[in-house]
Short mmCIF file of C-alpha atoms and ligand atoms in Angstrom, two decimals:
data_model
loop_
_atom_site.label_atom_id
_atom_site.label_comp_id
_atom_site.label_asym_id
_atom_site.label_seq_id
_atom_site.Cartn_x
_atom_site.Cartn_y
_atom_site.Cartn_z
CA MET R 30 -14.20 -9.78 -25.79
CA GLN R 31 -16.67 -9.25 -22.93
CA HIS R 32 -15.18 -8.92 -19.44
CA ASP R 33 -16.84 -10.97 -16.68
CA TYR R 34 -17.09 -8.08 -14.27
CA ALA R 35 -18.46 -5.47 -16.63
CA PHE R 36 -22.02 -6.56 -15.78
CA SER R 37 -21.77 -6.27 -12.01
CA LEU R 38 -19.84 -3.01 -11.80
CA PRO R 39 -21.45 0.45 -11.78
CA GLN R 40 -21.16 2.29 -15.12
CA PRO R 41 -18.53 5.03 -15.11
CA ASP R 42 -19.91 8.50 -15.87
CA ALA R 43 -19.15 10.00 -19.29
CA ILE R 44 -16.15 12.04 -18.08
CA SER R 45 -14.55 9.07 -16.32
CA ALA R 46 -15.22 6.80 -19.31
CA ALA R 47 -13.55 9.31 -21.66
CA HIS R 48 -10.58 9.56 -19.29
CA SER R 49 -10.25 5.77 -19.21
CA ASP R 50 -10.36 5.68 -23.04
CA ARG R 51 -7.46 8.14 -23.17
CA CYS R 52 -5.48 6.06 -20.67
CA ALA R 53 -6.23 2.92 -22.69
CA ASP R 54 -5.03 4.67 -25.90
CA TYR R 55 -1.81 5.57 -24.11
CA ILE R 56 -1.25 1.96 -23.00
CA ARG R 57 -2.11 0.61 -26.48
CA ALA R 58 0.59 2.92 -27.89
CA ARG R 59 3.12 1.56 -25.34
CA ILE R 60 2.17 -2.00 -26.35
CA GLN R 61 2.71 -1.14 -30.00
CA ASP R 62 6.08 0.53 -29.23
CA ALA R 63 7.11 -2.63 -27.35
CA GLY R 64 6.35 -4.82 -30.37
CA GLY R 65 3.02 -6.35 -29.30
CA SER R 66 3.00 -6.87 -25.53
CA ILE R 67 4.18 -5.37 -22.24
CA SER R 68 4.76 -7.06 -18.86
CA PHE R 69 1.88 -6.87 -16.40
CA ALA R 70 4.11 -4.74 -14.12
CA GLU R 71 4.41 -2.19 -16.94
CA PHE R 72 0.64 -2.30 -17.54
CA MET R 73 -0.02 -1.72 -13.83
CA HIS R 74 2.51 1.11 -13.75
CA TYR R 75 0.83 2.90 -16.67
CA ALA R 76 -2.72 2.26 -15.40
CA LEU R 77 -1.81 3.77 -12.02
CA TYR R 78 0.96 6.27 -12.74
CA ALA R 79 1.02 7.32 -16.45
CA PRO R 80 1.55 11.10 -16.32
CA GLY R 81 -1.83 12.88 -16.21
CA LEU R 82 -3.69 9.65 -17.04
CA GLY R 83 -2.96 6.97 -14.43
CA TYR R 84 -5.33 6.38 -11.53
CA TYR R 85 -3.03 8.03 -8.97
CA SER R 86 -1.55 10.63 -11.30
CA ALA R 87 -4.86 12.08 -12.45
CA GLY R 88 -7.71 13.66 -10.52
CA ALA R 89 -9.97 10.67 -9.64
CA ARG R 90 -11.58 11.02 -6.20
CA LYS R 91 -10.01 7.72 -4.99
CA PHE R 92 -10.67 7.76 -1.20
CA GLY R 93 -13.88 8.01 0.80
CA ALA R 94 -17.59 7.49 0.11
CA ASP R 95 -17.46 9.09 -3.39
CA GLY R 96 -14.26 7.29 -4.28
CA ASP R 97 -13.28 3.68 -4.82
CA PHE R 98 -11.92 2.42 -1.50
CA VAL R 99 -11.21 3.42 2.09
CA THR R 100 -8.01 3.15 4.06
CA ALA R 101 -7.46 3.10 7.84
CA PRO R 102 -6.60 6.82 8.22
CA GLU R 103 -9.72 7.68 6.18
CA ILE R 104 -11.91 5.52 8.40
CA SER R 105 -10.96 7.05 11.73
CA PRO R 106 -8.55 9.50 13.38
CA LEU R 107 -8.01 6.78 16.01
CA PHE R 108 -5.63 5.01 13.62
CA GLY R 109 -3.30 8.02 13.40
CA ARG R 110 -3.52 8.62 17.15
CA VAL R 111 -2.37 5.10 17.97
CA VAL R 112 0.41 5.21 15.35
CA ALA R 113 1.59 8.57 16.73
CA LYS R 114 1.63 7.27 20.32
CA GLN R 115 3.65 4.24 19.23
CA CYS R 116 6.18 6.46 17.42
CA ALA R 117 6.50 9.20 20.06
CA PRO R 118 9.23 7.51 22.18
CA VAL R 119 11.58 7.05 19.23
CA LEU R 120 10.97 10.63 18.07
CA GLN R 121 11.92 11.83 21.57
CA GLU R 122 14.91 9.51 21.82
CA VAL R 123 16.60 10.05 18.43
CA GLU R 124 18.35 13.37 18.00
CA ALA R 125 16.90 15.65 15.25
CA ALA R 126 14.25 13.04 14.48
CA SER R 127 11.78 13.55 11.64
CA VAL R 128 8.87 11.58 10.22
CA LEU R 129 8.92 10.55 6.56
CA GLU R 130 5.58 9.36 5.23
CA PHE R 131 5.45 7.65 1.84
CA GLY R 132 2.27 7.94 -0.24
CA ALA R 133 0.31 10.12 2.19
CA GLY R 134 -3.00 9.89 0.28
CA SER R 135 -5.37 12.65 1.39
CA GLY R 136 -2.98 13.76 4.17
CA GLY R 137 -5.30 12.47 6.91
CA LEU R 138 -2.68 10.34 8.67
CA ALA R 139 -0.16 13.22 8.72
CA LEU R 140 -2.82 15.53 10.18
CA GLU R 141 -3.70 13.18 13.04
CA MET R 142 -0.08 12.23 13.71
CA LEU R 143 0.99 15.89 14.03
CA ARG R 144 -1.94 16.78 16.29
CA THR R 145 -1.22 13.82 18.58
CA LEU R 146 2.56 14.26 18.58
CA GLN R 147 2.09 17.84 19.66
CA GLU R 148 -0.07 16.71 22.63
CA LEU R 149 2.72 14.29 23.56
CA ASP R 150 5.44 16.91 23.22
CA ALA R 151 7.09 14.73 20.57
CA LEU R 152 6.81 16.89 17.44
CA PRO R 153 9.32 15.84 14.76
CA ALA R 154 11.87 18.32 13.43
CA GLU R 155 10.18 17.84 10.03
CA TYR R 156 7.17 15.90 8.78
CA ARG R 157 8.36 14.86 5.35
CA ILE R 158 6.06 13.47 2.68
CA LEU R 159 7.14 11.67 -0.47
CA GLU R 160 4.17 11.38 -2.79
CA VAL R 161 4.41 10.31 -6.44
CA SER R 162 0.99 11.66 -7.36
CA ALA R 163 0.94 15.39 -8.17
CA ASP R 164 -2.83 15.41 -7.61
CA LEU R 165 -2.56 13.91 -4.12
CA ARG R 166 0.40 16.08 -3.22
CA GLU R 167 -1.74 19.17 -3.93
CA ARG R 168 -4.58 17.74 -1.85
CA GLN R 169 -2.21 17.03 1.05
CA GLN R 170 -0.80 20.56 0.87
CA ARG R 171 -4.29 22.12 0.92
CA LEU R 172 -5.45 20.00 3.86
CA LEU R 173 -2.36 20.32 6.03
CA ARG R 174 -1.58 23.97 5.35
CA ASP R 175 -5.19 24.96 6.12
CA ALA R 176 -5.58 22.75 9.19
CA LEU R 177 -2.12 23.23 10.68
CA PRO R 178 -0.82 26.65 9.56
CA ARG R 179 1.58 26.85 12.52
CA TYR R 180 3.43 23.73 11.35
CA ALA R 181 3.96 25.02 7.80
CA GLU R 182 7.73 25.12 8.26
CA ARG R 183 7.91 21.57 9.53
CA LEU R 184 5.94 20.20 6.56
CA VAL R 185 8.23 19.28 3.69
CA TRP R 186 7.29 17.57 0.41
CA LEU R 187 10.17 15.66 -1.14
CA ASP R 188 10.68 14.76 -4.81
CA ARG R 189 12.89 11.78 -4.13
CA ILE R 190 14.18 9.59 -1.33
CA PRO R 191 16.53 11.80 0.74
CA ASP R 192 20.18 10.89 1.32
CA SER R 193 19.61 10.42 5.04
CA HIS R 194 16.79 10.23 7.54
CA ARG R 195 16.55 9.81 11.33
CA GLY R 196 13.37 9.03 13.22
CA VAL R 197 10.33 7.34 11.75
CA VAL R 198 9.36 6.12 8.28
CA ILE R 199 5.73 5.28 7.72
CA ALA R 200 3.79 3.89 4.77
CA ASN R 201 0.16 2.81 4.87
CA GLU R 202 -1.02 0.84 1.84
CA VAL R 203 1.89 1.94 -0.35
CA LEU R 204 3.63 -1.38 -0.95
CA ASP R 205 0.41 -2.85 -2.36
CA ALA R 206 0.28 0.00 -4.89
CA LEU R 207 3.72 -0.83 -6.35
CA PRO R 208 3.50 -2.66 -9.70
CA VAL R 209 3.88 -6.44 -9.55
CA GLU R 210 4.91 -9.10 -12.06
CA ARG R 211 2.39 -11.89 -12.73
CA PHE R 212 3.61 -15.36 -13.60
CA LEU R 213 2.18 -18.67 -14.75
CA ARG R 214 3.82 -21.92 -13.64
CA ARG R 215 4.15 -24.17 -16.67
CA LYS R 216 5.28 -27.78 -16.35
CA ASN R 217 8.74 -27.01 -17.63
CA GLY R 218 9.28 -23.43 -16.70
CA VAL R 219 8.02 -20.11 -15.44
CA ASN R 220 6.12 -17.91 -17.88
CA GLN R 221 5.55 -14.20 -17.56
CA LEU R 222 2.01 -12.90 -17.99
CA ARG R 223 2.06 -10.01 -20.42
CA VAL R 224 -0.63 -7.69 -21.72
CA ALA R 225 -1.41 -7.47 -25.44
CA ASN R 226 -3.99 -5.56 -27.47
CA GLU R 227 -6.50 -7.77 -29.30
CA GLY R 228 -8.90 -5.77 -31.44
CA GLY R 229 -8.80 -2.86 -29.00
CA GLU R 230 -9.23 -5.02 -25.86
CA PHE R 231 -6.43 -5.79 -23.42
CA VAL R 232 -5.76 -9.51 -23.03
CA PHE R 233 -3.23 -11.61 -21.14
CA VAL R 234 -0.66 -13.59 -23.11
CA ASP R 235 2.26 -15.54 -21.68
CA GLU R 236 5.77 -16.34 -22.74
CA PRO R 237 8.90 -17.74 -21.05
CA GLY R 238 9.80 -15.30 -18.27
CA PRO R 239 12.89 -13.10 -18.04
CA GLU R 240 15.69 -14.44 -15.86
CA LEU R 241 14.98 -12.15 -12.90
CA LEU R 242 11.39 -13.33 -12.65
CA VAL R 243 12.27 -17.00 -13.15
CA ARG R 244 14.92 -16.78 -10.43
CA ALA R 245 12.46 -15.08 -8.06
CA VAL R 246 9.85 -17.82 -8.57
CA GLU R 247 12.45 -20.58 -8.18
CA SER R 248 13.63 -19.03 -4.93
CA ILE R 249 10.02 -18.93 -3.66
CA GLU R 250 9.64 -22.60 -4.58
CA ARG R 251 12.82 -23.51 -2.67
CA ASP R 252 11.44 -21.64 0.35
CA ILE R 253 8.06 -23.30 0.36
CA GLY R 254 9.61 -26.73 -0.20
CA GLY R 255 8.53 -27.66 -3.73
CA ALA R 256 7.38 -26.56 -7.17
CA LEU R 257 4.09 -24.70 -7.49
CA PRO R 258 1.33 -26.65 -9.25
CA GLU R 259 1.12 -26.54 -13.03
CA ASN R 260 -0.97 -23.60 -14.33
CA TYR R 261 -0.66 -21.79 -11.00
CA VAL R 262 -0.89 -18.00 -11.45
CA SER R 263 0.40 -15.51 -8.92
CA GLU R 264 2.34 -12.31 -8.44
CA VAL R 265 5.88 -11.42 -7.42
CA SER R 266 6.89 -7.93 -6.45
CA LEU R 267 10.34 -7.07 -7.72
CA ALA R 268 9.59 -3.46 -6.76
CA VAL R 269 9.18 -4.08 -3.00
CA PRO R 270 12.76 -5.28 -2.31
CA ALA R 271 14.15 -2.51 -4.52
CA TRP R 272 12.08 0.12 -2.66
CA LEU R 273 13.10 -1.30 0.70
CA GLY R 274 16.76 -1.24 -0.28
CA ASP R 275 16.50 2.46 -1.18
CA VAL R 276 14.62 3.36 2.00
CA ALA R 277 16.88 1.29 4.26
CA GLY R 278 19.89 2.97 2.64
CA MET R 279 18.82 6.41 3.90
CA LEU R 280 17.67 5.35 7.42
CA GLU R 281 20.52 6.21 9.81
CA ARG R 282 18.68 5.53 13.06
CA GLY R 283 15.04 4.90 13.76
CA LEU R 284 12.16 2.71 12.73
CA MET R 285 9.87 1.96 9.82
CA LEU R 286 6.20 1.04 10.24
CA LEU R 287 4.71 -0.50 7.12
CA PHE R 288 0.99 -1.35 7.00
CA ASP R 289 -0.48 -3.32 4.13
CA TYR R 290 -2.83 -6.04 3.03
CA GLY R 291 -0.61 -9.10 3.10
CA VAL R 292 0.39 -12.48 4.44
CA SER R 293 3.48 -14.65 4.95
CA ARG R 294 5.12 -16.34 1.93
CA ARG R 295 3.66 -19.76 2.80
CA GLU R 296 0.14 -18.32 2.80
CA TYR R 297 0.81 -16.23 -0.30
CA TYR R 298 1.90 -19.19 -2.39
CA ALA R 299 -0.45 -21.78 -0.88
CA ALA R 300 -1.57 -24.39 -3.43
CA ASP R 301 -5.22 -23.29 -3.19
CA ARG R 302 -4.33 -19.65 -3.93
CA SER R 303 -3.85 -20.41 -7.62
CA GLU R 304 -5.11 -17.12 -9.05
CA GLY R 305 -2.93 -14.77 -7.03
CA TRP R 306 -3.61 -11.76 -4.85
CA LEU R 307 -4.41 -8.98 -7.27
CA ARG R 308 -7.44 -6.86 -6.32
CA CYS R 309 -9.13 -4.07 -8.25
CA HIS R 310 -11.42 -1.44 -6.73
CA PHE R 311 -13.98 0.63 -8.56
CA ARG R 312 -16.65 2.59 -6.66
CA HIS R 313 -16.30 0.35 -3.59
CA ARG R 314 -16.67 -2.90 -5.57
CA ALA R 315 -13.73 -5.25 -5.34
CA HIS R 316 -13.10 -7.54 -8.32
CA SER R 317 -10.19 -9.25 -10.04
CA ASP R 318 -10.09 -8.00 -13.65
CA PRO R 319 -7.15 -5.58 -13.81
CA LEU R 320 -7.42 -5.06 -17.57
CA ILE R 321 -10.66 -3.04 -17.55
CA LEU R 322 -11.22 0.61 -16.62
CA PRO R 323 -7.53 1.66 -16.88
CA GLY R 324 -6.89 4.99 -15.17
CA ILE R 325 -10.16 4.99 -13.24
CA GLN R 326 -9.89 1.90 -11.06
CA ASP R 327 -7.38 1.12 -8.34
CA LEU R 328 -5.12 -1.93 -8.77
CA THR R 329 -3.42 -3.48 -5.75
CA ALA R 330 -1.58 -6.69 -4.99
CA TRP R 331 -1.33 -8.09 -1.47
CA VAL R 332 2.17 -8.12 -0.03
CA ASP R 333 4.41 -11.14 0.67
CA PHE R 334 5.64 -10.00 4.11
CA THR R 335 8.36 -12.67 4.15
CA ALA R 336 9.88 -10.83 1.17
CA VAL R 337 9.73 -7.58 3.17
CA ALA R 338 11.47 -9.19 6.17
CA GLU R 339 14.14 -10.73 3.89
CA ALA R 340 14.81 -7.43 2.13
CA ALA R 341 15.06 -5.73 5.53
CA ALA R 342 17.64 -8.27 6.72
CA ASP R 343 19.59 -7.97 3.44
CA ASN R 344 19.83 -4.25 4.11
CA GLY R 345 20.94 -4.50 7.72
CA LEU R 346 17.59 -3.68 9.35
CA GLN R 347 16.18 -5.57 12.33
CA VAL R 348 12.61 -6.86 12.22
CA LEU R 349 11.16 -5.65 15.54
CA GLY R 350 7.76 -7.24 14.98
CA TYR R 351 4.95 -8.31 12.67
CA LEU R 352 1.29 -8.11 13.68
CA SER R 353 -2.19 -7.80 12.27
CA GLN R 354 -3.65 -4.28 12.23
CA SER R 355 -6.11 -5.32 14.90
CA GLN R 356 -3.34 -6.60 17.20
CA PHE R 357 -1.34 -3.43 16.57
CA LEU R 358 -4.25 -1.17 17.47
CA LEU R 359 -5.36 -3.15 20.51
CA ALA R 360 -1.86 -3.68 21.91
CA GLY R 361 -0.99 -0.10 20.89
CA GLY R 362 -3.68 1.42 23.10
CA ILE R 363 -6.82 2.09 21.04
CA GLU R 364 -8.92 1.41 24.16
CA ALA R 365 -7.22 4.22 26.03
CA GLU R 366 -8.34 6.52 23.20
CA LEU R 367 -11.96 5.63 23.99
CA GLN R 368 -11.94 6.69 27.64
CA ASP R 369 -14.57 9.40 27.15
CA PHE R 370 -16.77 7.08 25.05
CA ALA R 371 -19.58 6.96 27.67
CA GLU R 372 -19.84 10.76 27.71
CA MET R 373 -20.08 11.09 23.92
CA PRO R 374 -23.44 11.95 22.29
CA ILE R 375 -25.14 8.79 21.05
CA GLU R 376 -24.48 9.57 17.35
CA SER R 377 -20.75 9.92 18.05
CA GLN R 378 -20.79 6.67 20.03
CA LEU R 379 -22.37 4.83 17.11
CA GLN R 380 -19.96 6.38 14.63
CA THR R 381 -16.91 5.62 16.77
CA ALA R 382 -18.04 2.03 17.43
CA ALA R 383 -18.50 1.47 13.68
CA GLN R 384 -15.03 2.90 12.97
CA VAL R 385 -13.36 0.70 15.60
CA LYS R 386 -15.13 -2.35 14.16
CA MET R 387 -13.94 -1.56 10.63
CA LEU R 388 -10.37 -1.11 11.83
CA THR R 389 -10.20 -4.20 14.01
CA LEU R 390 -12.68 -6.90 12.98
CA PRO R 391 -11.14 -10.10 11.59
CA GLY R 392 -12.30 -11.03 8.09
CA GLU R 393 -11.73 -7.43 7.04
CA MET R 394 -8.98 -4.94 7.65
CA GLY R 395 -8.36 -6.06 11.24
CA GLU R 396 -6.75 -9.33 10.18
CA ASN R 397 -6.01 -8.79 6.48
CA VAL R 398 -3.84 -5.72 6.99
CA LYS R 399 -0.53 -6.45 8.68
CA CYS R 400 2.02 -4.14 10.23
CA ILE R 401 5.73 -4.83 10.14
CA CYS R 402 8.17 -2.80 12.21
CA LEU R 403 11.78 -2.53 11.01
CA ALA R 404 14.57 -0.69 12.79
CA ARG R 405 18.13 0.50 12.56
CA GLY R 406 20.22 1.33 15.63
CA ASN R 407 19.58 0.86 19.28
CA ILE R 408 16.10 2.30 19.81
CA SER R 409 13.06 1.55 21.95
CA GLY R 410 10.63 -0.30 19.72
CA PRO R 411 6.91 0.44 19.79
CA THR R 412 5.27 -1.26 22.79
CA ALA R 413 2.54 -2.79 20.59
CA PHE R 414 4.97 -5.48 19.40
CA VAL R 415 5.98 -6.64 22.85
CA SER R 416 2.90 -8.70 23.68
CA ALA R 417 1.84 -10.29 20.39
CA ASP R 418 4.60 -10.60 17.84
CA ARG R 419 4.10 -12.99 14.89
CA THR R 420 7.51 -12.60 13.23
CA HIS R 421 8.09 -16.37 13.60
CA THR R 422 5.33 -16.97 10.98
CA LEU R 423 7.30 -15.17 8.24
C1 SAM I 14 -3.62 3.14 -1.60
S1 SAM I 14 -2.98 4.74 -1.54
C2 SAM I 14 -2.75 4.93 0.22
C3 SAM I 14 -2.78 6.37 0.65
C4 SAM I 14 -2.61 6.64 2.13
N1 SAM I 14 -1.36 6.15 2.65
C5 SAM I 14 -3.76 6.10 2.94
O1 SAM I 14 -3.57 5.18 3.71
O2 SAM I 14 -4.89 6.60 2.78
C6 SAM I 14 -1.34 4.54 -2.17
C7 SAM I 14 -0.50 5.81 -2.10
O3 SAM I 14 0.87 5.51 -2.41
C8 SAM I 14 1.36 6.48 -3.33
N2 SAM I 14 2.53 5.86 -3.96
C9 SAM I 14 2.59 4.85 -4.83
N3 SAM I 14 3.85 4.53 -5.15
C10 SAM I 14 4.65 5.35 -4.40
C11 SAM I 14 6.06 5.51 -4.25
N4 SAM I 14 6.93 4.76 -4.94
N5 SAM I 14 6.51 6.46 -3.41
C12 SAM I 14 5.65 7.24 -2.71
N6 SAM I 14 4.30 7.14 -2.82
C13 SAM I 14 3.81 6.21 -3.65
C14 SAM I 14 0.14 6.77 -4.17
O4 SAM I 14 0.25 7.92 -4.93
C15 SAM I 14 -0.92 6.89 -3.05
O5 SAM I 14 -0.85 8.12 -2.38
#
């Protein structure tokens, strides 16, 4: 079977193509073990995280110009500076406060946060990182230990969620990298989209969904006030509430800042959004065929932020605010970071202006990425959420 996108995407080089073939062999073996098909969530898990083969587990470049996509901390240090300034008061207020960053990517956000927190005299007791990718963990260690040797003792890489944490939890584009279930609304039920192997190619098949998925879709339908249209395809993340439960369980006092591509539940399951929110990235081309290029393309699914707010409430956290990335950066003081703009050399001015545009313009990251702030205990929330909160839309 020919895939629609194969024509418009750049050809992978021979090494990447061979790597993808090995990842595909691995997934075909899992499909065979499972008796002919696996859920899409399992497919996404293997394509991203199969040991030594998945996109995040293996050595693909991932971020930056030679990679497949860019994220806010990779675009500009201004992102990390604003986040650090918004977190400084709670780090100063909470006794023995630390930062815990999930999925720290190249380590760029940690680097900028630590530099800025030092300026503000708000260094955390520890800067903890929990990273599932061994490749990225090594990259983070190289970057941070070289750039910030004097903080070596404060930098801690964790293998699992700790029993307790005080201070700040941060995750940028991590929730959208957690595997999602895909479903198909049939007239008389909810089917699960599964992945099968047809003559060596991966194809979608569907069958009546397991109870957990059916219940999740029915609960969404109750919330939005009616059944989804027949043949409607979308995603549900069963992993996000589970992750949030685990993280909330360890947070004794402090706040969580979660940034991700996402929308409210009503927008997520709008009738005209009948093919879901899955996006694939290969060499800076976005497309929507998740079954090609396993192990060498990124797979993400936008986040239902209503589900995040619900899971937070179920776990005793307060929602302090919900904003677009652009609102967060503007209300959080990005302008103050540009005070010496007029004195910069012209090349730096152009570069900085382009970075600010990428971070804040609507139509791109500025509006598509949202930030939700969750908290436990009596703490001063980040000031960015005071002027422009959109929690009522969730
Ligand atoms: C899209 S990248 C974002 C990286 C980085 N935060 C940034 O903004 O550049 C997703 C990151 O989440 C990590 N990740 C995925 N699932 C995770 C989990 N359950 N716990 C911790 N990290 C995870 C990946 O390995 C990767 O580092």
